Coordinates of C-alpha atoms in Angstrom, one line a residue:
Chain N
M13 CA -80.7 29.2 241.8
I14 CA -82.2 27.9 238.5
T15 CA -79.7 25.0 238.6
L16 CA -80.8 24.2 242.1
F17 CA -84.4 24.3 241.1
R18 CA -83.7 22.0 238.1
A19 CA -81.8 19.6 240.3
A20 CA -84.7 19.6 242.8
L21 CA -87.1 19.0 239.9
A22 CA -85.0 16.2 238.5
A23 CA -84.8 14.6 241.9
S24 CA -88.6 14.9 242.4
L25 CA -89.1 13.3 238.9
L26 CA -87.4 10.2 240.1
F27 CA -90.5 9.5 242.3
V28 CA -93.0 10.4 239.6
A29 CA -94.9 7.4 238.2
P30 CA -94.5 6.8 234.5
A31 CA -96.6 9.3 232.6
F32 CA -96.5 10.4 229.0
A33 CA -98.4 12.9 226.9
H34 CA -100.1 12.4 223.6
D35 CA -102.2 15.0 221.8
G36 CA -102.0 17.2 224.9
V37 CA -103.5 14.5 227.0
V38 CA -101.3 13.3 229.9
H39 CA -101.6 9.5 230.5
L40 CA -100.8 8.1 234.0
G41 CA -101.6 4.4 234.4
S42 CA -105.3 4.1 233.5
L43 CA -105.9 7.8 233.9
N44 CA -106.1 10.3 231.1
L45 CA -105.7 14.0 232.1
A46 CA -107.0 16.4 229.4
H47 CA -107.5 20.1 228.8
P48 CA -105.6 21.4 231.8
F49 CA -106.0 25.2 232.2
A50 CA -106.1 28.0 234.7
R51 CA -107.8 31.4 234.7
A52 CA -105.7 34.6 234.7
T53 CA -106.0 36.5 238.0
L54 CA -107.0 40.0 238.7
P55 CA -104.5 42.4 240.4
N56 CA -103.9 41.5 244.0
A57 CA -106.0 38.4 243.8
P58 CA -104.2 35.9 246.1
V59 CA -106.1 32.8 244.7
A60 CA -106.7 31.2 241.4
G61 CA -108.6 28.2 240.0
G62 CA -107.2 25.4 238.0
F63 CA -109.1 22.9 235.8
L64 CA -108.8 19.7 233.9
A65 CA -110.7 16.6 233.0
I66 CA -109.7 13.3 234.5
E67 CA -110.7 10.1 232.7
N68 CA -110.4 6.8 234.5
T69 CA -110.2 4.0 231.9
G70 CA -109.4 1.4 234.5
A71 CA -111.6 -1.1 236.4
E72 CA -110.9 0.4 239.8
A73 CA -111.9 3.8 241.2
D74 CA -109.0 6.2 241.9
R75 CA -108.8 9.4 243.9
L76 CA -107.1 12.7 243.4
V77 CA -105.8 13.2 247.0
S78 CA -103.7 16.3 246.8
A79 CA -101.9 18.8 244.6
T80 CA -98.9 21.1 244.9
S81 CA -97.5 23.8 242.8
P82 CA -94.4 26.0 242.9
A83 CA -96.7 28.8 241.9
A84 CA -98.7 28.8 245.1
A85 CA -98.2 28.3 248.8
E86 CA -100.9 25.7 248.8
V87 CA -103.2 23.9 246.4
Q88 CA -106.5 22.5 247.7
I89 CA -109.3 20.6 246.0
H90 CA -112.5 22.5 246.1
E91 CA -116.1 22.2 245.0
M92 CA -118.2 25.2 244.1
A93 CA -121.9 25.2 243.6
M94 CA -124.6 27.8 243.1
E95 CA -127.5 27.4 245.5
G96 CA -130.1 29.8 244.1
E97 CA -128.2 33.0 243.9
V98 CA -125.6 32.1 246.5
M99 CA -122.2 30.8 245.6
K100 CA -121.0 28.1 248.0
M101 CA -117.4 26.8 248.2
R102 CA -116.3 23.6 250.0
Q103 CA -112.9 22.1 250.5
L104 CA -112.8 18.4 249.6
S105 CA -110.4 17.3 252.4
D106 CA -110.7 13.7 251.4
G107 CA -109.9 14.4 247.8
L108 CA -112.0 13.7 244.7
E109 CA -113.0 10.3 243.6
V110 CA -112.6 9.3 239.9
P111 CA -114.9 6.3 239.5
A112 CA -113.9 3.5 237.2
G113 CA -114.9 4.1 233.6
Q114 CA -115.9 7.7 234.2
T115 CA -114.5 11.2 233.6
V116 CA -114.5 13.7 236.4
E117 CA -114.3 17.3 235.2
L118 CA -112.7 20.0 237.2
A119 CA -114.4 22.9 235.5
P120 CA -115.7 26.4 236.2
G121 CA -118.8 26.2 238.3
G122 CA -117.9 22.9 240.0
F123 CA -114.7 21.1 241.1
H124 CA -111.5 22.9 240.8
L125 CA -107.9 23.1 242.1
M126 CA -107.7 26.1 244.4
F127 CA -104.3 27.8 244.2
M128 CA -103.8 29.8 247.4
G129 CA -101.1 32.2 248.4
L130 CA -100.0 32.9 244.8
K131 CA -96.3 33.7 244.4
Q132 CA -97.3 35.9 241.4
A133 CA -100.2 36.7 239.2
F134 CA -101.4 34.1 236.6
V135 CA -100.9 35.8 233.3
E136 CA -102.9 34.8 230.2
G137 CA -100.6 32.9 227.7
E138 CA -98.3 31.6 230.4
T139 CA -98.4 28.1 232.0
V140 CA -98.6 27.0 235.6
P141 CA -97.0 23.7 236.7
V142 CA -99.0 21.5 239.1
T143 CA -98.2 18.1 240.6
L144 CA -101.2 15.9 241.1
V145 CA -101.2 13.0 243.5
F146 CA -103.6 10.1 242.9
E147 CA -104.2 7.4 245.5
K148 CA -103.5 4.5 243.1
A149 CA -102.0 5.9 239.9
G150 CA -99.4 7.9 241.7
T151 CA -98.0 11.3 241.0
V152 CA -97.9 13.3 237.8
D153 CA -96.9 16.8 236.7
V154 CA -99.3 18.8 234.5
E155 CA -98.9 22.2 232.9
L156 CA -102.0 24.4 233.1
A157 CA -102.4 26.8 230.2
V158 CA -103.4 30.2 231.7
Q159 CA -106.4 31.6 229.8
G160 CA -108.6 34.6 230.2
V161 CA -110.1 35.7 233.6
A162 CA -113.5 34.3 232.7
A163 CA -112.3 31.5 230.3
D164 CA -114.6 28.4 230.3
G165 CA -112.3 25.7 229.1
A166 CA -109.2 24.7 227.2
A167 CA -110.6 26.5 224.1
M168 CA -110.4 23.9 221.3
N169 CA -112.1 21.0 223.0
H170 CA -115.0 22.5 224.8
D171 CA -117.5 20.1 223.3
A172 CA -115.4 17.1 224.1
M173 CA -115.4 18.2 227.7
K174 CA -119.1 18.0 227.9
H175 CA -119.6 14.5 226.5
D176 CA -119.5 12.9 229.9
A177 CA -121.9 15.2 231.6
A178 CA -124.4 12.4 232.3
G179 CA -121.8 10.3 234.1
H180 CA -120.8 13.3 236.1
D181 CA -124.3 13.9 237.3
A182 CA -124.8 10.3 238.2
M183 CA -121.8 10.5 240.6
N184 CA -122.4 11.0 244.2
H185 CA -119.8 13.5 245.2
G186 CA -120.7 15.1 248.5
A187 CA -123.4 17.0 250.2
M188 CA -123.8 19.9 247.9
N189 CA -127.1 20.3 246.2
H190 CA -126.6 20.6 242.5
D191 CA -130.3 20.4 241.8
A192 CA -130.5 24.0 243.2
M193 CA -128.4 25.1 240.2
A194 CA -131.2 24.2 237.8
A195 CA -133.7 26.8 236.7
Q196 CA -137.0 27.0 238.5
P197 CA -138.8 23.9 237.3
A198 CA -142.1 24.5 235.6
D199 CA -143.7 21.6 237.5
D200 CA -142.9 23.1 240.9
L201 CA -144.6 26.3 239.7
E202 CA -147.6 24.3 238.5
A203 CA -147.8 22.3 241.7
I204 CA -147.8 25.4 243.9
T205 CA -150.3 27.3 241.8
G206 CA -152.5 24.1 241.7
L207 CA -152.2 23.7 245.5
L208 CA -153.3 27.2 246.3
K209 CA -156.1 27.3 243.8
G210 CA -157.2 23.8 244.9
T211 CA -157.3 24.9 248.5
F212 CA -158.7 28.5 248.3
E213 CA -160.5 29.0 244.9
T214 CA -164.2 28.7 244.5
P215 CA -166.3 29.1 241.4
E216 CA -167.5 32.5 242.4
A217 CA -164.1 33.7 243.7
P218 CA -161.2 33.0 241.4
L219 CA -157.7 33.1 243.0
G220 CA -154.7 34.7 241.3
V221 CA -151.4 33.2 242.1
E222 CA -148.3 35.3 241.2
P223 CA -145.5 35.7 241.7
V224 CA -144.1 32.4 242.8
V225 CA -140.4 32.3 243.8
I226 CA -138.6 29.1 244.7
S227 CA -135.3 28.4 246.3
G228 CA -134.5 24.7 247.0
E229 CA -137.4 23.3 248.8
Y230 CA -138.8 26.6 250.0
A231 CA -141.1 29.0 248.1
I232 CA -143.1 32.1 248.5
A233 CA -146.3 32.7 246.5
G234 CA -148.3 35.9 246.2
W235 CA -152.1 35.4 246.0
A236 CA -155.1 37.7 245.4
Q237 CA -158.8 36.9 245.6
G238 CA -161.2 39.7 245.1
E239 CA -160.1 42.6 247.2
A240 CA -158.0 40.3 249.5
G241 CA -154.5 39.1 249.1
G242 CA -151.3 38.0 250.9
R243 CA -148.2 35.9 250.6
A244 CA -147.8 32.2 251.4
L245 CA -144.6 30.5 252.6
L246 CA -144.4 26.9 251.3
R247 CA -142.1 24.0 251.6
K248 CA -141.7 20.9 249.5
T249 CA -141.6 17.6 251.3
A250 CA -141.7 14.0 250.1
H251 CA -145.4 14.5 249.8
G252 CA -145.1 17.6 247.6
W253 CA -145.6 21.3 248.3
A254 CA -147.5 22.5 251.3
V255 CA -148.3 25.8 252.9
H256 CA -146.4 26.6 256.1
L257 CA -148.0 29.9 256.9
C258 CA -149.7 32.9 255.3
A259 CA -148.7 36.5 256.0
G260 CA -148.4 39.9 254.4
D261 CA -145.2 42.1 254.1
G262 CA -143.4 40.1 256.8
L263 CA -142.5 37.5 254.2
K264 CA -140.5 40.0 252.1
D265 CA -137.7 40.1 254.7
A266 CA -134.9 37.6 254.6
A267 CA -134.3 38.0 258.3
N268 CA -137.9 37.1 259.1
L269 CA -137.7 34.0 256.8
E270 CA -134.6 32.9 258.6
A271 CA -136.3 33.5 262.0
I272 CA -139.1 31.2 260.8
G273 CA -136.6 28.5 260.1
V274 CA -135.8 28.9 256.4
P275 CA -132.1 28.3 255.9
A276 CA -130.2 31.5 255.5
A277 CA -129.1 31.0 251.9
D278 CA -132.7 30.1 250.8
A279 CA -134.1 33.0 252.8
A280 CA -131.8 35.5 251.1
A281 CA -132.5 34.0 247.7
L282 CA -136.3 34.1 248.2
A283 CA -136.2 37.7 249.5
T284 CA -134.2 38.8 246.5
A285 CA -136.2 36.9 244.0
L286 CA -139.4 38.1 245.5
A287 CA -138.3 41.7 245.4
E288 CA -137.4 41.4 241.8
A289 CA -140.6 39.6 240.8
E290 CA -142.8 42.0 242.6
A291 CA -141.0 45.0 241.2
K292 CA -142.7 44.1 237.9
L293 CA -146.2 43.8 239.3
D294 CA -149.1 46.3 239.6
P295 CA -148.8 48.4 242.8
A296 CA -152.5 47.7 243.4
L297 CA -151.8 44.0 243.5
L298 CA -148.9 44.6 245.9
A299 CA -151.2 46.6 248.1
K300 CA -153.4 43.5 248.3
F301 CA -150.4 41.4 249.4
S302 CA -149.6 44.0 252.1
S303 CA -153.2 44.0 253.3
F304 CA -152.9 40.5 254.9
D305 CA -153.0 41.3 258.6
G306 CA -150.8 39.3 260.9
T307 CA -149.8 35.7 260.4
V308 CA -151.8 32.6 260.0
M309 CA -150.0 29.3 260.7
V310 CA -151.2 26.6 258.5
N311 CA -148.8 23.7 259.2
E312 CA -146.3 24.5 261.9
D313 CA -144.5 21.1 261.6
L314 CA -143.5 21.9 258.0
I315 CA -140.5 24.2 258.8
Chain Q
M5 CA -166.5 37.5 251.5
A6 CA -163.5 35.8 249.9
L7 CA -161.1 37.1 252.6
K8 CA -163.5 35.9 255.3
S9 CA -163.8 32.4 253.9
I10 CA -160.1 32.1 253.7
R11 CA -159.6 33.3 257.2
I12 CA -162.2 30.9 258.4
W13 CA -160.7 28.0 256.6
L14 CA -157.2 28.9 257.8
W15 CA -158.3 29.4 261.4
G16 CA -160.2 26.2 261.1
A17 CA -157.0 24.5 260.0
V18 CA -155.1 26.0 262.9
A19 CA -157.7 24.9 265.4
A20 CA -157.9 21.4 263.9
L21 CA -154.2 21.0 264.1
G22 CA -154.1 22.4 267.6
L23 CA -151.2 24.7 266.8
T24 CA -149.9 27.8 268.3
A25 CA -150.0 30.5 265.7
I26 CA -148.4 32.8 268.1
T27 CA -144.8 31.6 267.6
G28 CA -144.9 32.4 263.9
A29 CA -146.7 35.7 264.5
M30 CA -144.2 36.9 267.0
L31 CA -141.4 36.2 264.7
L32 CA -142.8 38.1 261.8
R33 CA -142.2 41.8 261.9
Q34 CA -142.2 44.5 259.3
P35 CA -138.8 45.3 257.6
D36 CA -136.8 48.0 259.3
Q37 CA -136.6 50.2 256.2
A38 CA -139.1 51.3 253.7
G39 CA -137.9 49.1 250.9
F40 CA -135.4 46.6 249.5
G41 CA -131.9 48.0 249.3
K42 CA -132.6 50.7 251.9
G43 CA -130.1 51.1 254.8
V44 CA -127.8 53.5 256.6
Y45 CA -124.1 52.7 256.7
S46 CA -120.7 54.4 256.7
L47 CA -118.0 52.7 254.6
I48 CA -114.9 53.7 252.7
D49 CA -114.0 53.5 249.0
Q50 CA -110.7 52.3 247.5
T51 CA -109.1 55.7 248.0
G52 CA -110.0 55.7 251.7
K53 CA -112.8 58.3 251.1
P54 CA -115.9 57.9 253.3
V55 CA -119.0 56.7 251.4
D56 CA -122.5 55.9 252.5
Q57 CA -126.0 55.0 251.2
T58 CA -126.1 58.2 249.1
M59 CA -123.3 56.9 246.8
F60 CA -125.9 55.3 244.5
A61 CA -127.8 58.6 243.9
G62 CA -127.4 60.5 240.6
H63 CA -126.5 57.7 238.2
P64 CA -127.6 54.2 237.4
S65 CA -125.5 51.6 239.2
A66 CA -124.5 47.9 239.0
L67 CA -123.8 46.6 242.5
F68 CA -121.9 43.4 243.4
F69 CA -120.8 41.9 246.7
G70 CA -117.6 39.9 246.6
F71 CA -114.1 39.5 247.9
T72 CA -110.6 39.4 246.4
H73 CA -109.8 35.9 247.8
C74 CA -112.6 34.7 245.5
P75 CA -111.3 32.2 243.0
E76 CA -114.1 32.1 240.5
V77 CA -117.4 34.0 240.9
C78 CA -115.9 37.4 241.6
P79 CA -113.2 37.4 238.9
T80 CA -115.7 36.1 236.4
T81 CA -118.2 38.8 237.3
M82 CA -115.5 41.4 237.1
A83 CA -114.5 40.2 233.7
E84 CA -118.1 40.3 232.5
M85 CA -118.6 43.7 234.0
A86 CA -115.5 45.0 232.1
S87 CA -117.0 43.7 228.9
W88 CA -120.3 45.4 229.7
F89 CA -118.6 48.7 230.1
E90 CA -116.6 48.1 226.9
T91 CA -119.6 47.0 224.8
L92 CA -121.9 49.8 226.0
G93 CA -119.2 52.4 225.2
A94 CA -120.5 55.9 225.2
D95 CA -124.1 54.7 225.7
G96 CA -123.1 53.5 229.2
Q97 CA -121.1 56.6 230.2
D98 CA -123.6 57.3 233.1
L99 CA -123.3 53.8 234.5
R100 CA -121.3 53.3 237.7
A101 CA -120.4 50.0 239.3
Y102 CA -119.7 49.1 242.9
F103 CA -117.7 46.1 244.3
V104 CA -118.6 45.8 248.0
S105 CA -116.3 43.5 250.0
I106 CA -118.0 41.0 252.2
D107 CA -114.5 40.1 253.5
P108 CA -113.5 43.5 254.9
E109 CA -111.0 42.0 257.3
R110 CA -108.7 41.1 254.4
D111 CA -109.9 43.6 251.7
T112 CA -108.2 46.8 252.5
P113 CA -108.8 49.9 250.3
Q114 CA -105.3 49.4 248.8
I115 CA -106.0 45.8 247.8
L116 CA -109.4 46.7 246.4
G117 CA -108.1 49.6 244.4
D118 CA -105.8 47.6 242.1
Y119 CA -108.4 44.8 241.9
V120 CA -111.3 46.9 240.7
S121 CA -109.2 49.2 238.6
W122 CA -108.7 46.2 236.2
V123 CA -112.4 46.4 235.4
S124 CA -113.0 50.1 234.7
D125 CA -112.3 53.6 236.0
R126 CA -116.0 53.8 236.8
I127 CA -116.1 51.0 239.4
T128 CA -115.7 51.8 243.1
G129 CA -114.3 49.3 245.5
V130 CA -116.1 49.6 248.9
T131 CA -115.0 48.2 252.2
G132 CA -115.2 49.2 255.9
T133 CA -115.7 47.7 259.3
P134 CA -117.4 44.3 259.5
E135 CA -120.3 46.0 261.4
E136 CA -121.0 48.5 258.7
I137 CA -120.5 45.9 255.9
A138 CA -123.2 43.9 257.7
K139 CA -125.6 46.8 257.4
I140 CA -125.2 47.3 253.7
A141 CA -125.4 43.5 253.2
K142 CA -128.6 43.3 255.2
A143 CA -130.1 46.1 253.2
W144 CA -129.6 44.2 250.0
G145 CA -130.5 40.8 251.4
I146 CA -126.9 39.5 250.9
Y147 CA -126.0 36.1 252.3
Y148 CA -122.4 35.8 253.3
Q149 CA -120.7 33.3 255.5
K150 CA -117.1 32.4 256.3
V151 CA -116.1 28.8 255.4
P152 CA -113.0 27.5 257.2
L153 CA -110.3 25.8 255.1
D154 CA -107.3 23.7 256.2
G155 CA -105.0 25.8 258.3
A156 CA -106.2 29.2 259.5
D157 CA -107.4 30.2 256.1
Y158 CA -111.0 30.7 255.0
T159 CA -113.2 31.4 252.0
M160 CA -116.6 33.0 251.7
D161 CA -120.0 31.8 250.5
H162 CA -122.0 34.7 249.2
T163 CA -124.8 35.9 247.1
A164 CA -123.4 36.2 243.5
S165 CA -126.0 38.4 241.7
V166 CA -125.4 41.9 240.4
F167 CA -128.0 44.3 241.5
L168 CA -129.2 47.1 239.2
L169 CA -130.2 50.4 240.6
D170 CA -131.7 53.4 238.9
A171 CA -130.4 57.0 239.2
K172 CA -132.4 57.4 242.4
G173 CA -130.7 54.4 243.9
E174 CA -133.9 52.3 243.7
F175 CA -133.6 48.6 243.1
Q176 CA -134.6 47.7 239.5
G177 CA -133.6 44.1 239.0
T178 CA -130.6 41.7 239.0
I179 CA -128.2 40.1 236.6
A180 CA -127.7 36.5 237.6
Y181 CA -124.2 34.9 237.9
R182 CA -123.1 34.0 234.4
E183 CA -126.2 35.5 232.7
D184 CA -125.6 35.5 229.0
Q185 CA -124.0 38.6 227.7
A186 CA -126.9 39.7 225.4
T187 CA -129.5 39.5 228.3
A188 CA -127.2 41.3 230.7
L189 CA -126.6 44.1 228.2
Q190 CA -130.3 44.4 227.4
K191 CA -131.0 44.8 231.2
L192 CA -128.3 47.4 231.4
R193 CA -129.7 49.3 228.4
N194 CA -133.2 49.2 229.9
L195 CA -131.8 50.6 233.1
L196 CA -129.9 53.3 231.3
A197 CA -133.0 54.2 229.2
K198 CA -135.0 54.6 232.4
S199 CA -132.5 56.6 234.3

């Protein structure tokens, strides 16, 4: 059985393009493959993630088109991203481009090799073989070192993996919105507060604006003025933030937000963030928000 | 006075734009339940025992929605949860955790049992019918969506935060995905001190 496997492996090696390893980095044509690792799996988990950095020192873009492994029924190329509090996963059916002169990192929180239908659990300390197929450079075998369940990288070289972050960001790699992963930007907060104060505040009636929760291009802001208060639903366009409508408790509910036209992921993120932010506020202020009666449409075309 | 002037301004804006406020108003309704996290549902735990919304009463809880076919977010969160339990030690003895599957078609009690047992003996795996899972997910504002992959396979997009509940089962806050260990532990300690 083992002999058979070896024979098969030897046969398959005949078709593998010349590759050699140096300091743990596998070289294949103009590609350098560094820090390959996988994460150990939990009991019964049928899937696992594999990671490495692919540097293209050549003058031409290449593309990781597929991967296979004897450890799994199938290996796909995936991209993960956080949009607000929602994790989104996409299969990259056309593979992953490695632009000339750049390094593409397959790393936790982003691109990864998705091992599906595991033949056995990935155990920390062991290695997992994977064969990567590139459009131009050809085929290469890489051994992924299995690390802890939540390991972040091939331990020793974590800083080195970060050096090309700027190039990574500059790449255009699909429809996923990586901006959503950033923390709530202070200028959005300022813009929304400024908009509401600019619209509603008068010298004799100061307007309080809090909390403001943002998910992507949607936001909900609580406001209070004297004994009155309510919640505003806003959207950011090319012209900046604008109010879509004002309401009371209705804006606390993700299903309502979705019904208004807010994308489901943003609706869920807003409702959760709002609940969390409002849990910290004075009940008297919350009562003002609830006191807004009905719905007032301000700019229907916005959402 | 202030309220009136805002209303006048807003209705002026509505009139000026010639819009129908009715559409929006019709769509807005009060939430079904009294508060965030409130719902009524019948599910089963990893031993097959029936559980419902009362499972969160009597102890502080950390609640996570995930699935075992999850390559990254769920194992990472489980690993972090394991380290929370370990670091809190005896201080955290009242804390319970829940892993609710948003992929109940594939996550049977048996599969969930081994999966969550890796974390701690104080975590409960929860699954059930898709209809009942939808109810608990709705109560907690959880977004989850099947994403087809090549072949007949699929993965799930889903909300990745851990919800913190006090001993009455009331929502107290969240721990974000990959929140740093010190912040997460402080949030848990605050929760334990309150409960």
